PDB file of N, CA, C and O in Angstrom:
ATOM      1  N   MET A   9      45.413  18.021 -65.571  1.00 65.00           N
ATOM      2  CA  MET A   9      44.118  17.482 -65.951  1.00 65.00           C
ATOM      3  C   MET A   9      43.136  17.761 -64.811  1.00 65.00           C
ATOM      4  O   MET A   9      43.433  17.504 -63.652  1.00 65.00           O
ATOM      5  N   ASN A  10      41.977  18.272 -65.159  1.00 82.00           N
ATOM      6  CA  ASN A  10      41.012  18.589 -64.113  1.00 82.00           C
ATOM      7  C   ASN A  10      40.137  17.376 -63.790  1.00 82.00           C
ATOM      8  O   ASN A  10      40.182  16.348 -64.460  1.00 82.00           O
ATOM      9  N   LEU A  11      39.328  17.507 -62.761  1.00 77.00           N
ATOM     10  CA  LEU A  11      38.498  16.413 -62.270  1.00 77.00           C
ATOM     11  C   LEU A  11      37.512  15.934 -63.327  1.00 77.00           C
ATOM     12  O   LEU A  11      37.316  14.728 -63.506  1.00 77.00           O
ATOM     13  N   GLU A  12      36.916  16.856 -64.059  1.00 78.00           N
ATOM     14  CA  GLU A  12      35.942  16.474 -65.092  1.00 78.00           C
ATOM     15  C   GLU A  12      36.597  15.627 -66.184  1.00 78.00           C
ATOM     16  O   GLU A  12      36.030  14.632 -66.632  1.00 78.00           O
ATOM     17  N   GLN A  13      37.786  15.994 -66.599  1.00 75.00           N
ATOM     18  CA  GLN A  13      38.503  15.215 -67.618  1.00 75.00           C
ATOM     19  C   GLN A  13      38.837  13.817 -67.103  1.00 75.00           C
ATOM     20  O   GLN A  13      38.717  12.840 -67.830  1.00 75.00           O
ATOM     21  N   GLN A  14      39.238  13.724 -65.852  1.00 74.00           N
ATOM     22  CA  GLN A  14      39.555  12.425 -65.260  1.00 74.00           C
ATOM     23  C   GLN A  14      38.312  11.539 -65.206  1.00 74.00           C
ATOM     24  O   GLN A  14      38.379  10.354 -65.526  1.00 74.00           O
ATOM     25  N   GLN A  15      37.181  12.120 -64.812  1.00 71.00           N
ATOM     26  CA  GLN A  15      35.936  11.356 -64.739  1.00 71.00           C
ATOM     27  C   GLN A  15      35.504  10.887 -66.124  1.00 71.00           C
ATOM     28  O   GLN A  15      35.050   9.759 -66.290  1.00 71.00           O
ATOM     29  N   ASN A  16      35.661  11.743 -67.124  1.00 69.00           N
ATOM     30  CA  ASN A  16      35.296  11.365 -68.490  1.00 69.00           C
ATOM     31  C   ASN A  16      36.159  10.212 -68.991  1.00 69.00           C
ATOM     32  O   ASN A  16      35.667   9.290 -69.630  1.00 69.00           O
ATOM     33  N   GLU A  17      37.443  10.263 -68.711  1.00 75.00           N
ATOM     34  CA  GLU A  17      38.358   9.208 -69.156  1.00 75.00           C
ATOM     35  C   GLU A  17      38.062   7.888 -68.455  1.00 75.00           C
ATOM     36  O   GLU A  17      38.182   6.822 -69.048  1.00 75.00           O
ATOM     37  N   GLN A  18      37.657   7.949 -67.209  1.00 76.00           N
ATOM     38  CA  GLN A  18      37.326   6.740 -66.464  1.00 76.00           C
ATOM     39  C   GLN A  18      36.008   6.138 -66.946  1.00 76.00           C
ATOM     40  O   GLN A  18      35.846   4.923 -66.960  1.00 76.00           O
ATOM     41  N   ALA A  19      35.067   6.980 -67.348  1.00 72.00           N
ATOM     42  CA  ALA A  19      33.752   6.512 -67.777  1.00 72.00           C
ATOM     43  C   ALA A  19      33.760   5.995 -69.216  1.00 72.00           C
ATOM     44  O   ALA A  19      32.893   5.216 -69.596  1.00 72.00           O
ATOM     45  N   GLU A  20      34.738   6.381 -70.001  1.00 81.00           N
ATOM     46  CA  GLU A  20      34.769   6.042 -71.422  1.00 81.00           C
ATOM     47  C   GLU A  20      34.729   4.539 -71.699  1.00 81.00           C
ATOM     48  O   GLU A  20      33.930   4.091 -72.519  1.00 81.00           O
ATOM     49  N   PRO A  21      35.565   3.712 -71.057  1.00 84.00           N
ATOM     50  CA  PRO A  21      35.503   2.276 -71.345  1.00 84.00           C
ATOM     51  C   PRO A  21      34.146   1.666 -70.980  1.00 84.00           C
ATOM     52  O   PRO A  21      33.632   0.813 -71.702  1.00 84.00           O
ATOM     53  N   GLU A  22      33.550   2.118 -69.891  1.00 87.00           N
ATOM     54  CA  GLU A  22      32.244   1.590 -69.486  1.00 87.00           C
ATOM     55  C   GLU A  22      31.169   2.008 -70.481  1.00 87.00           C
ATOM     56  O   GLU A  22      30.310   1.203 -70.851  1.00 87.00           O
ATOM     57  N   LEU A  23      31.215   3.233 -70.936  1.00 88.00           N
ATOM     58  CA  LEU A  23      30.252   3.703 -71.924  1.00 88.00           C
ATOM     59  C   LEU A  23      30.387   2.905 -73.215  1.00 88.00           C
ATOM     60  O   LEU A  23      29.390   2.474 -73.795  1.00 88.00           O
ATOM     61  N   SER A  24      31.603   2.682 -73.651  1.00 89.00           N
ATOM     62  CA  SER A  24      31.849   1.909 -74.855  1.00 89.00           C
ATOM     63  C   SER A  24      31.285   0.497 -74.714  1.00 89.00           C
ATOM     64  O   SER A  24      30.665  -0.033 -75.637  1.00 89.00           O
ATOM     65  N   PHE A  25      31.480  -0.103 -73.565  1.00 92.00           N
ATOM     66  CA  PHE A  25      30.960  -1.445 -73.284  1.00 92.00           C
ATOM     67  C   PHE A  25      29.441  -1.474 -73.397  1.00 92.00           C
ATOM     68  O   PHE A  25      28.862  -2.342 -74.056  1.00 92.00           O
ATOM     69  N   HIS A  26      28.771  -0.512 -72.783  1.00 93.00           N
ATOM     70  CA  HIS A  26      27.307  -0.482 -72.793  1.00 93.00           C
ATOM     71  C   HIS A  26      26.753  -0.165 -74.184  1.00 93.00           C
ATOM     72  O   HIS A  26      25.721  -0.720 -74.583  1.00 93.00           O
ATOM     73  N   LEU A  27      27.415   0.716 -74.908  1.00 94.00           N
ATOM     74  CA  LEU A  27      26.977   1.008 -76.277  1.00 94.00           C
ATOM     75  C   LEU A  27      27.107  -0.217 -77.166  1.00 94.00           C
ATOM     76  O   LEU A  27      26.219  -0.512 -77.971  1.00 94.00           O
ATOM     77  N   SER A  28      28.182  -0.965 -77.017  1.00 94.00           N
ATOM     78  CA  SER A  28      28.369  -2.183 -77.806  1.00 94.00           C
ATOM     79  C   SER A  28      27.301  -3.217 -77.463  1.00 94.00           C
ATOM     80  O   SER A  28      26.746  -3.865 -78.353  1.00 94.00           O
ATOM     81  N   ASN A  29      27.021  -3.370 -76.180  1.00 95.00           N
ATOM     82  CA  ASN A  29      25.984  -4.315 -75.768  1.00 95.00           C
ATOM     83  C   ASN A  29      24.619  -3.909 -76.312  1.00 95.00           C
ATOM     84  O   ASN A  29      23.865  -4.753 -76.804  1.00 95.00           O
ATOM     85  N   ALA A  30      24.297  -2.637 -76.220  1.00 95.00           N
ATOM     86  CA  ALA A  30      23.008  -2.154 -76.726  1.00 95.00           C
ATOM     87  C   ALA A  30      22.893  -2.396 -78.227  1.00 95.00           C
ATOM     88  O   ALA A  30      21.862  -2.867 -78.722  1.00 95.00           O
ATOM     89  N   PHE A  31      23.951  -2.093 -78.948  1.00 95.00           N
ATOM     90  CA  PHE A  31      23.975  -2.301 -80.395  1.00 95.00           C
ATOM     91  C   PHE A  31      23.727  -3.772 -80.729  1.00 95.00           C
ATOM     92  O   PHE A  31      22.881  -4.105 -81.564  1.00 95.00           O
ATOM     93  N   ASN A  32      24.447  -4.656 -80.056  1.00 95.00           N
ATOM     94  CA  ASN A  32      24.302  -6.092 -80.306  1.00 95.00           C
ATOM     95  C   ASN A  32      22.914  -6.598 -79.950  1.00 95.00           C
ATOM     96  O   ASN A  32      22.334  -7.408 -80.687  1.00 95.00           O
ATOM     97  N   GLU A  33      22.365  -6.162 -78.842  1.00 95.00           N
ATOM     98  CA  GLU A  33      21.036  -6.599 -78.420  1.00 95.00           C
ATOM     99  C   GLU A  33      19.945  -6.111 -79.385  1.00 95.00           C
ATOM    100  O   GLU A  33      19.011  -6.845 -79.703  1.00 95.00           O
ATOM    101  N   LEU A  34      20.065  -4.873 -79.837  1.00 95.00           N
ATOM    102  CA  LEU A  34      19.084  -4.347 -80.786  1.00 95.00           C
ATOM    103  C   LEU A  34      19.151  -5.097 -82.112  1.00 95.00           C
ATOM    104  O   LEU A  34      18.111  -5.429 -82.701  1.00 95.00           O
ATOM    105  N   GLN A  35      20.337  -5.386 -82.573  1.00 95.00           N
ATOM    106  CA  GLN A  35      20.477  -6.149 -83.817  1.00 95.00           C
ATOM    107  C   GLN A  35      19.912  -7.556 -83.660  1.00 95.00           C
ATOM    108  O   GLN A  35      19.227  -8.063 -84.546  1.00 95.00           O
ATOM    109  N   ALA A  36      20.194  -8.189 -82.538  1.00 95.00           N
ATOM    110  CA  ALA A  36      19.694  -9.539 -82.291  1.00 95.00           C
ATOM    111  C   ALA A  36      18.170  -9.541 -82.228  1.00 95.00           C
ATOM    112  O   ALA A  36      17.519 -10.424 -82.790  1.00 95.00           O
ATOM    113  N   GLY A  37      17.603  -8.557 -81.576  1.00 94.00           N
ATOM    114  CA  GLY A  37      16.146  -8.451 -81.507  1.00 94.00           C
ATOM    115  C   GLY A  37      15.529  -8.262 -82.878  1.00 94.00           C
ATOM    116  O   GLY A  37      14.499  -8.870 -83.198  1.00 94.00           O
ATOM    117  N   ALA A  38      16.144  -7.441 -83.695  1.00 94.00           N
ATOM    118  CA  ALA A  38      15.625  -7.215 -85.047  1.00 94.00           C
ATOM    119  C   ALA A  38      15.694  -8.494 -85.880  1.00 94.00           C
ATOM    120  O   ALA A  38      14.784  -8.785 -86.657  1.00 94.00           O
ATOM    121  N   ARG A  39      16.747  -9.273 -85.702  1.00 94.00           N
ATOM    122  CA  ARG A  39      16.873 -10.529 -86.465  1.00 94.00           C
ATOM    123  C   ARG A  39      15.807 -11.544 -86.074  1.00 94.00           C
ATOM    124  O   ARG A  39      15.415 -12.387 -86.882  1.00 94.00           O
ATOM    125  N   LEU A  40      15.340 -11.494 -84.839  1.00 95.00           N
ATOM    126  CA  LEU A  40      14.351 -12.463 -84.364  1.00 95.00           C
ATOM    127  C   LEU A  40      12.947 -12.205 -84.904  1.00 95.00           C
ATOM    128  O   LEU A  40      12.134 -13.126 -84.953  1.00 95.00           O
ATOM    129  N   LEU A  41      12.681 -10.973 -85.292  1.00 95.00           N
ATOM    130  CA  LEU A  41      11.334 -10.620 -85.743  1.00 95.00           C
ATOM    131  C   LEU A  41      11.151 -10.917 -87.228  1.00 95.00           C
ATOM    132  O   LEU A  41      12.096 -10.788 -88.015  1.00 95.00           O
ATOM    133  N   PRO A  42       9.925 -11.286 -87.614  1.00 96.00           N
ATOM    134  CA  PRO A  42       9.665 -11.493 -89.045  1.00 96.00           C
ATOM    135  C   PRO A  42       9.721 -10.157 -89.789  1.00 96.00           C
ATOM    136  O   PRO A  42       9.510  -9.087 -89.206  1.00 96.00           O
ATOM    137  N   ASP A  43      10.008 -10.219 -91.068  1.00 94.00           N
ATOM    138  CA  ASP A  43      10.118  -9.002 -91.878  1.00 94.00           C
ATOM    139  C   ASP A  43       8.838  -8.177 -91.865  1.00 94.00           C
ATOM    140  O   ASP A  43       8.888  -6.961 -92.021  1.00 94.00           O
ATOM    141  N   SER A  44       7.705  -8.819 -91.658  1.00 95.00           N
ATOM    142  CA  SER A  44       6.418  -8.114 -91.684  1.00 95.00           C
ATOM    143  C   SER A  44       6.146  -7.326 -90.392  1.00 95.00           C
ATOM    144  O   SER A  44       5.225  -6.513 -90.349  1.00 95.00           O
ATOM    145  N   ASP A  45       6.926  -7.532 -89.373  1.00 96.00           N
ATOM    146  CA  ASP A  45       6.715  -6.857 -88.083  1.00 96.00           C
ATOM    147  C   ASP A  45       7.346  -5.469 -88.139  1.00 96.00           C
ATOM    148  O   ASP A  45       8.557  -5.344 -88.363  1.00 96.00           O
ATOM    149  N   PRO A  46       6.559  -4.406 -87.913  1.00 94.00           N
ATOM    150  CA  PRO A  46       7.115  -3.044 -87.988  1.00 94.00           C
ATOM    151  C   PRO A  46       8.181  -2.773 -86.919  1.00 94.00           C
ATOM    152  O   PRO A  46       9.024  -1.897 -87.088  1.00 94.00           O
ATOM    153  N   ARG A  47       8.187  -3.532 -85.851  1.00 95.00           N
ATOM    154  CA  ARG A  47       9.203  -3.342 -84.815  1.00 95.00           C
ATOM    155  C   ARG A  47      10.598  -3.704 -85.318  1.00 95.00           C
ATOM    156  O   ARG A  47      11.592  -3.197 -84.812  1.00 95.00           O
ATOM    157  N   LYS A  48      10.658  -4.559 -86.332  1.00 96.00           N
ATOM    158  CA  LYS A  48      11.955  -4.941 -86.900  1.00 96.00           C
ATOM    159  C   LYS A  48      12.670  -3.708 -87.450  1.00 96.00           C
ATOM    160  O   LYS A  48      13.855  -3.499 -87.196  1.00 96.00           O
ATOM    161  N   THR A  49      11.935  -2.878 -88.187  1.00 94.00           N
ATOM    162  CA  THR A  49      12.505  -1.661 -88.751  1.00 94.00           C
ATOM    163  C   THR A  49      12.912  -0.687 -87.641  1.00 94.00           C
ATOM    164  O   THR A  49      13.967  -0.054 -87.711  1.00 94.00           O
ATOM    165  N   GLN A  50      12.083  -0.594 -86.619  1.00 95.00           N
ATOM    166  CA  GLN A  50      12.379   0.309 -85.505  1.00 95.00           C
ATOM    167  C   GLN A  50      13.644  -0.136 -84.762  1.00 95.00           C
ATOM    168  O   GLN A  50      14.499   0.689 -84.429  1.00 95.00           O
ATOM    169  N   LEU A  51      13.753  -1.435 -84.509  1.00 95.00           N
ATOM    170  CA  LEU A  51      14.941  -1.937 -83.821  1.00 95.00           C
ATOM    171  C   LEU A  51      16.194  -1.742 -84.669  1.00 95.00           C
ATOM    172  O   LEU A  51      17.254  -1.383 -84.152  1.00 95.00           O
ATOM    173  N   ALA A  52      16.070  -1.963 -85.966  1.00 93.00           N
ATOM    174  CA  ALA A  52      17.204  -1.768 -86.858  1.00 93.00           C
ATOM    175  C   ALA A  52      17.628  -0.296 -86.872  1.00 93.00           C
ATOM    176  O   ALA A  52      18.822   0.017 -86.885  1.00 93.00           O
ATOM    177  N   ALA A  53      16.649   0.608 -86.863  1.00 95.00           N
ATOM    178  CA  ALA A  53      16.967   2.044 -86.843  1.00 95.00           C
ATOM    179  C   ALA A  53      17.650   2.429 -85.531  1.00 95.00           C
ATOM    180  O   ALA A  53      18.625   3.199 -85.529  1.00 95.00           O
ATOM    181  N   LEU A  54      17.165   1.897 -84.419  1.00 96.00           N
ATOM    182  CA  LEU A  54      17.802   2.174 -83.129  1.00 96.00           C
ATOM    183  C   LEU A  54      19.225   1.623 -83.088  1.00 96.00           C
ATOM    184  O   LEU A  54      20.141   2.276 -82.582  1.00 96.00           O
ATOM    185  N   ALA A  55      19.413   0.423 -83.631  1.00 95.00           N
ATOM    186  CA  ALA A  55      20.758  -0.156 -83.681  1.00 95.00           C
ATOM    187  C   ALA A  55      21.678   0.730 -84.510  1.00 95.00           C
ATOM    188  O   ALA A  55      22.839   0.947 -84.143  1.00 95.00           O
ATOM    189  N   GLY A  56      21.171   1.259 -85.608  1.00 94.00           N
ATOM    190  CA  GLY A  56      21.968   2.160 -86.429  1.00 94.00           C
ATOM    191  C   GLY A  56      22.348   3.424 -85.685  1.00 94.00           C
ATOM    192  O   GLY A  56      23.489   3.902 -85.784  1.00 94.00           O
ATOM    193  N   ALA A  57      21.409   3.966 -84.914  1.00 96.00           N
ATOM    194  CA  ALA A  57      21.689   5.177 -84.138  1.00 96.00           C
ATOM    195  C   ALA A  57      22.733   4.899 -83.062  1.00 96.00           C
ATOM    196  O   ALA A  57      23.676   5.682 -82.871  1.00 96.00           O
ATOM    197  N   VAL A  58      22.586   3.788 -82.364  1.00 95.00           N
ATOM    198  CA  VAL A  58      23.560   3.429 -81.325  1.00 95.00           C
ATOM    199  C   VAL A  58      24.921   3.170 -81.961  1.00 95.00           C
ATOM    200  O   VAL A  58      25.960   3.577 -81.428  1.00 95.00           O
ATOM    201  N   GLY A  59      24.924   2.521 -83.120  1.00 93.00           N
ATOM    202  CA  GLY A  59      26.175   2.276 -83.828  1.00 93.00           C
ATOM    203  C   GLY A  59      26.876   3.563 -84.208  1.00 93.00           C
ATOM    204  O   GLY A  59      28.103   3.677 -84.098  1.00 93.00           O
ATOM    205  N   ALA A  60      26.097   4.552 -84.631  1.00 94.00           N
ATOM    206  CA  ALA A  60      26.679   5.847 -84.991  1.00 94.00           C
ATOM    207  C   ALA A  60      27.271   6.545 -83.775  1.00 94.00           C
ATOM    208  O   ALA A  60      28.366   7.118 -83.843  1.00 94.00           O
ATOM    209  N   ILE A  61      26.585   6.471 -82.655  1.00 92.00           N
ATOM    210  CA  ILE A  61      27.094   7.072 -81.421  1.00 92.00           C
ATOM    211  C   ILE A  61      28.367   6.351 -80.989  1.00 92.00           C
ATOM    212  O   ILE A  61      29.344   6.982 -80.581  1.00 92.00           O
ATOM    213  N   ARG A  62      28.348   5.042 -81.123  1.00 87.00           N
ATOM    214  CA  ARG A  62      29.511   4.236 -80.730  1.00 87.00           C
ATOM    215  C   ARG A  62      30.743   4.607 -81.555  1.00 87.00           C
ATOM    216  O   ARG A  62      31.857   4.673 -81.045  1.00 87.00           O
ATOM    217  N   GLU A  63      30.547   4.879 -82.835  1.00 87.00           N
ATOM    218  CA  GLU A  63      31.669   5.243 -83.701  1.00 87.00           C
ATOM    219  C   GLU A  63      32.216   6.629 -83.378  1.00 87.00           C
ATOM    220  O   GLU A  63      33.425   6.860 -83.436  1.00 87.00           O
ATOM    221  N   VAL A  64      31.343   7.554 -83.020  1.00 82.00           N
ATOM    222  CA  VAL A  64      31.772   8.917 -82.663  1.00 82.00           C
ATOM    223  C   VAL A  64      32.519   8.879 -81.342  1.00 82.00           C
ATOM    224  O   VAL A  64      33.508   9.563 -81.159  1.00 82.00           O
ATOM    225  N   GLU A  65      32.032   8.086 -80.442  1.00 65.00           N
ATOM    226  CA  GLU A  65      32.599   7.959 -79.101  1.00 65.00           C
ATOM    227  C   GLU A  65      33.939   7.323 -79.231  1.00 65.00           C
ATOM    228  O   GLU A  65      34.961   7.658 -78.979  1.00 65.00           O
TER     229      GLU A  65
END
């Protein structure tokens, strides 16, 4: 195993942790906003994107 592979394997759990936190925070922020606020849709879309990355990862 080369150095790059070792670094990737070591970084994976931390990346997963941060992606999960980002996903949860974006969802929580979207829930706090009223339906009429356009930021609600934006936060929900960002949460969806982070969720998709989290699943691929």
